[in-house]
XYZ file of N, CA, C and O in Angstrom:
412
model
N -31.542 15.552 6.744
C -30.830 16.233 6.243
C -30.958 17.393 6.422
O -31.854 18.124 6.102
N -29.739 18.692 6.426
C -29.691 19.880 6.297
C -29.253 20.227 5.097
O -28.199 19.827 4.494
N -30.020 21.532 4.511
C -29.580 21.739 3.073
C -29.338 23.411 3.452
O -29.884 23.771 4.321
N -28.850 24.005 2.595
C -29.023 25.574 2.804
C -29.981 26.346 3.098
O -29.903 27.032 3.886
N -30.898 25.711 2.221
C -32.125 26.714 1.985
C -32.978 26.436 3.495
O -33.519 27.115 4.090
N -32.802 25.100 3.806
C -33.233 24.496 5.229
C -33.030 25.037 6.528
O -34.023 25.438 6.912
N -31.906 25.298 6.358
C -31.223 25.719 7.695
C -31.283 27.163 7.833
O -31.475 27.664 8.891
N -31.530 28.059 6.629
C -31.853 29.548 7.021
C -32.798 29.839 7.474
O -32.752 30.881 8.442
N -33.848 28.897 7.899
C -35.052 29.144 8.506
C -34.918 28.748 10.057
O -35.498 28.965 10.789
N -33.927 27.772 10.390
C -33.513 27.415 11.576
C -32.939 28.201 12.470
O -32.136 29.219 12.123
N -33.164 28.103 13.784
C -32.701 28.848 14.753
C -31.505 28.237 15.133
O -31.095 27.280 15.194
N -30.470 29.053 15.485
C -29.296 28.614 16.338
C -29.859 27.230 17.346
O -30.404 27.505 18.131
N -28.805 26.319 16.991
C -28.985 25.274 17.862
C -30.024 24.365 18.167
O -30.557 23.868 19.151
N -30.651 24.543 16.837
C -32.198 23.783 16.572
C -32.080 22.397 16.832
O -33.257 21.582 16.912
N -31.271 21.797 16.063
C -30.810 20.333 15.838
C -30.216 19.892 16.955
O -28.749 20.535 17.304
N -30.544 18.916 17.904
C -29.405 18.115 19.106
C -28.316 17.851 18.282
O -27.182 17.833 18.784
N -28.450 17.036 17.292
C -27.073 16.130 16.666
C -27.590 16.026 15.148
O -28.602 15.939 14.697
N -26.859 15.955 14.248
C -26.576 15.655 12.863
C -26.014 14.386 12.346
O -24.931 14.571 12.860
N -26.122 13.804 11.390
C -25.378 12.921 10.708
C -24.911 13.130 9.046
O -25.995 13.304 8.377
N -23.713 13.313 8.800
C -23.339 13.873 7.439
C -22.401 12.486 6.765
O -21.579 12.395 7.451
N -23.201 11.953 5.753
C -22.233 10.830 5.294
C -22.222 11.235 3.655
O -23.005 11.594 2.880
N -20.824 11.253 3.564
C -20.351 11.637 1.967
C -21.248 12.710 1.610
O -21.523 12.983 0.406
N -20.990 13.911 2.363
C -21.555 15.548 1.618
C -20.819 16.257 1.817
O -20.315 17.137 0.980
N -19.877 16.580 2.334
C -18.904 17.496 2.859
C -18.156 17.831 1.325
O -17.772 18.926 0.910
N -17.494 16.720 0.970
C -16.603 16.503 -0.260
C -17.461 17.169 -1.713
O -16.909 17.582 -2.530
N -18.950 17.330 -1.613
C -19.816 17.963 -2.340
C -20.036 19.270 -2.503
O -20.475 19.768 -3.466
N -19.915 19.782 -1.355
C -20.292 21.429 -1.096
C -18.981 22.618 -1.807
O -18.169 22.174 -1.853
N -19.939 23.320 -2.619
C -18.941 24.478 -3.120
C -17.980 25.082 -2.206
O -16.621 25.073 -2.047
N -18.522 25.659 -1.043
C -17.998 26.378 0.168
C -18.015 25.586 1.383
O -18.961 25.527 1.899
N -16.770 24.919 1.458
C -16.510 23.956 2.676
C -16.768 24.867 3.966
O -17.458 24.708 5.059
N -16.300 25.972 3.799
C -16.348 26.771 5.318
C -17.601 27.508 5.528
O -18.140 27.301 7.067
N -18.373 27.797 4.117
C -19.942 28.451 4.876
C -20.690 26.965 5.463
O -21.247 27.271 6.119
N -20.489 25.887 4.710
C -21.046 24.650 5.158
C -20.950 24.189 6.559
O -21.801 24.039 7.405
N -19.725 24.255 6.869
C -19.273 24.235 8.310
C -19.917 25.147 9.361
O -20.419 24.589 10.148
N -19.580 26.479 8.886
C -20.341 27.458 9.662
C -21.809 27.186 9.975
O -22.416 27.244 11.175
N -22.628 26.901 9.123
C -23.957 26.785 9.017
C -24.345 25.093 9.797
O -25.133 25.564 10.473
N -23.592 24.190 9.244
C -23.640 23.163 10.408
C -23.670 23.436 11.834
O -24.462 23.129 12.389
N -22.706 24.115 11.953
C -22.433 24.615 13.704
C -23.128 25.417 14.135
O -23.360 25.425 15.188
N -24.159 26.244 13.076
C -24.916 27.059 13.843
C -25.959 26.331 14.323
O -26.581 26.804 15.125
N -26.673 25.232 13.495
C -27.867 25.091 13.955
C -27.698 23.244 14.815
O -28.759 23.006 15.540
N -26.815 22.859 14.876
C -26.516 21.553 15.212
C -25.885 21.759 16.846
O -24.946 22.740 17.205
N -26.552 21.660 17.749
C -26.296 22.016 19.124
C -25.002 21.228 20.105
O -24.240 21.257 20.505
N -25.506 19.835 19.893
C -24.561 18.734 20.610
C -23.527 18.012 19.905
O -22.514 17.590 20.327
N -24.018 17.133 18.860
C -23.170 16.163 18.317
C -23.455 16.267 16.790
O -24.517 16.467 16.158
N -22.586 15.605 16.267
C -22.179 15.625 14.624
C -21.428 14.645 14.485
O -20.299 14.154 14.714
N -21.656 13.486 13.919
C -21.616 12.234 13.142
C -20.669 12.371 11.406
O -21.803 12.648 10.679
N -19.825 12.629 11.578
C -18.940 12.735 10.002
C -18.555 11.819 9.315
O -17.822 10.721 9.991
N -18.909 11.198 7.989
C -18.441 10.332 7.588
C -17.847 10.900 6.178
O -18.869 11.515 5.279
N -16.781 10.608 5.606
C -16.382 11.429 4.548
C -15.202 10.371 3.847
O -14.310 9.490 4.353
N -14.976 10.798 2.461
C -13.976 9.711 2.041
C -12.415 10.150 2.115
O -12.264 11.562 1.927
N -11.546 9.541 2.057
C -10.048 10.052 2.102
C -9.802 9.781 0.611
O -9.528 8.511 0.570
N -9.383 10.789 -0.074
C -9.082 10.548 -1.340
C -7.894 11.212 -1.808
O -8.042 12.288 -1.293
N -7.206 10.927 -3.287
C -6.413 11.408 -3.696
C -6.994 12.309 -4.850
O -7.959 11.889 -5.366
N -6.233 13.117 -5.386
C -6.650 13.611 -6.612
C -7.439 12.863 -8.095
O -8.149 13.005 -8.636
N -6.786 11.674 -7.963
C -7.016 10.906 -9.186
C -8.297 10.064 -8.296
O -8.746 9.957 -9.768
N -8.509 9.779 -7.690
C -9.698 9.221 -6.928
C -11.047 10.229 -7.818
O -11.712 9.959 -8.030
N -10.544 11.449 -7.249
C -11.612 12.444 -7.429
C -12.493 13.004 -8.825
O -12.996 12.981 -9.165
N -10.999 12.492 -9.611
C -11.196 12.752 -10.902
C -12.204 11.824 -11.763
O -13.011 12.017 -12.332
N -12.349 10.616 -10.764
C -13.377 9.734 -11.672
C -14.943 10.390 -11.094
O -16.068 9.680 -11.433
N -15.155 11.209 -10.133
C -16.263 11.646 -9.691
C -16.416 13.333 -9.520
O -16.162 13.950 -8.758
N -16.597 13.768 -10.984
C -16.518 15.347 -11.097
C -17.548 15.884 -10.203
O -17.426 17.047 -9.855
N -18.347 15.517 -9.350
C -19.451 16.121 -8.438
C -18.690 16.209 -7.048
O -19.064 17.158 -6.269
N -17.114 15.900 -6.622
C -16.339 16.026 -5.608
C -16.016 17.273 -5.597
O -15.031 17.340 -7.115
N -15.784 18.208 -5.003
C -15.132 19.559 -5.110
C -13.980 19.526 -3.986
O -13.078 20.932 -4.053
N -14.112 18.896 -3.167
C -12.779 18.575 -2.167
C -12.546 17.225 -2.023
O -12.960 16.260 -2.120
N -10.694 17.300 -1.642
C -10.494 15.780 -1.544
C -9.378 16.067 -0.810
O -8.573 17.111 -0.846
N -9.022 14.964 0.208
C -7.809 14.870 0.930
C -7.517 13.709 1.369
O -8.428 12.978 1.786
N -6.286 13.239 1.894
C -5.802 12.331 2.158
C -5.701 12.397 3.803
O -5.242 11.376 4.868
N -5.760 13.779 4.418
C -5.748 14.144 5.710
C -7.035 13.973 6.146
O -7.618 15.166 5.607
N -7.360 13.270 7.419
C -8.715 13.883 7.887
C -8.838 15.293 8.379
O -10.073 15.472 8.301
N -8.033 15.397 8.692
C -7.961 16.818 9.456
C -8.715 18.189 8.650
O -8.967 18.853 8.689
N -8.210 17.670 7.106
C -8.988 18.927 6.072
C -10.591 19.055 6.386
O -11.010 19.934 6.328
N -11.143 17.945 6.600
C -12.340 17.930 6.975
C -13.022 18.349 8.509
O -13.941 18.858 8.751
N -12.274 17.801 9.467
C -12.439 18.040 10.627
C -11.835 19.433 11.399
O -12.782 19.807 12.195
N -10.822 19.881 11.117
C -10.121 20.846 11.781
C -11.127 22.490 11.538
O -11.416 23.222 12.434
N -11.866 22.385 10.130
C -13.103 23.611 10.130
C -13.801 23.397 11.335
O -14.458 24.562 11.788
N -14.544 22.343 11.870
C -15.197 22.114 12.928
C -14.616 22.220 14.001
O -14.946 23.347 15.359
N -13.172 21.849 14.270
C -12.612 22.127 15.595
C -12.148 23.967 15.920
O -12.228 24.284 16.771
N -12.059 24.596 14.723
C -11.854 26.007 14.812
C -13.040 26.748 15.214
O -13.225 27.800 15.530
N -14.524 25.750 15.191
C -15.675 26.445 15.713
C -16.043 25.975 16.997
O -17.139 25.967 17.386
N -15.113 25.027 17.708
C -15.418 24.967 18.842
C -15.727 23.309 19.448
O -15.854 22.893 20.360
N -16.057 22.878 18.237
C -16.184 21.147 18.181
C -14.993 20.382 18.891
O -13.671 20.553 18.310
N -15.248 19.532 19.435
C -14.138 18.338 19.994
C -14.523 17.233 19.361
O -15.350 16.540 19.224
N -13.154 16.558 18.893
C -13.385 15.398 18.735
C -13.787 13.884 19.940
O -13.456 13.981 20.777
N -14.660 13.064 19.367
C -15.022 12.028 20.233
C -14.276 11.111 19.799
O -13.101 10.831 19.886
N -15.067 9.833 19.557
C -14.439 8.535 18.907
C -14.185 8.770 17.380
O -15.112 9.918 16.495
N -13.050 8.286 16.787
C -13.076 7.953 15.484
C -12.947 6.836 14.864
O -12.040 5.793 15.656
N -12.861 6.427 13.556
C -12.522 5.135 13.015
C -11.783 5.529 11.937
O -12.581 5.937 10.977
N -10.809 5.414 11.652
C -9.888 5.406 10.394
C -10.225 4.321 9.704
O -10.735 3.203 9.723
N -9.846 4.814 8.300
C -10.134 3.633 7.328
C -9.443 2.445 7.335
O -8.394 2.256 8.144
N -10.067 1.452 6.785
C -9.487 -0.087 6.815
C -9.076 -0.250 5.374
O -9.723 0.191 4.398
N -8.618 -1.416 5.259
C -8.113 -1.895 3.831
C -9.639 -2.212 3.024
O -9.431 -2.274 1.502
N -10.912 -2.669 3.413
C -12.191 -2.823 3.025
C -12.898 -1.438 2.583
O -13.731 -1.361 1.764
N -12.439 -0.259 3.193
C -13.315 0.867 2.908
C -12.247 2.053 2.890
O -11.295 2.134 3.679
N -12.280 3.124 2.154
C -11.715 4.402 2.188
C -12.305 5.233 3.279
O -12.146 6.441 3.003
N -13.488 5.059 3.841
C -14.161 6.145 4.648
C -13.314 6.588 5.983
O -12.805 5.337 6.806
N -13.619 7.597 6.461
C -13.032 8.078 7.740
C -14.449 8.691 8.652
O -15.326 9.107 7.790
N -14.432 8.190 9.507
C -15.465 8.482 10.369
C -15.212 9.012 11.860
O -14.049 8.605 12.437
N -16.039 10.204 12.287
C -15.735 10.632 13.333
C -17.105 11.134 14.108
O -17.985 11.699 13.397
N -16.984 11.351 15.141
C -18.145 12.092 16.289
C -17.613 13.205 16.549
O -16.386 13.264 17.386
N -18.292 14.349 16.593
C -17.730 15.712 17.046
C -18.947 15.812 18.116
O -19.973 15.707 18.011
N -18.339 16.742 19.023
C -19.224 17.191 20.191
C -19.213 18.632 20.843
O -18.021 19.238 20.394
N -19.902 19.172 21.089
C -19.597 20.843 21.813
C -19.512 20.651 23.421
O -20.278 19.764 23.957
C-alpha cells in the first residue's frame, strides 16, 4: 500500500510494481496521486477502479471521482509515459475496470 506520507520518503522508482484496488476514486487530488505513484513505481501498475455514474457515487460519500469512461483514470498515467498492457472491461456481474500499465 502506498500512501502520501509513505511515498514521500521513497526514492524515485523504488517500487518495481504496484496494485491499486478501488483507491483512485477516493483521493482528493487525482493528479497529485497519479504523479506520486508514477514517481515511485518503476515498471508495472495494476489498477482496479469502478465505472460509476453520479447516482452511484452519491451512495458512497467517500468517492471524490467518478466516470463511466475508464480513460478518466487511465489517461493521467498515460500522460506520464505509462502504456496500456492488457485490460478487462466490466461484465454484467461486476462494474470494475481492470488494467495493467507498464513503462
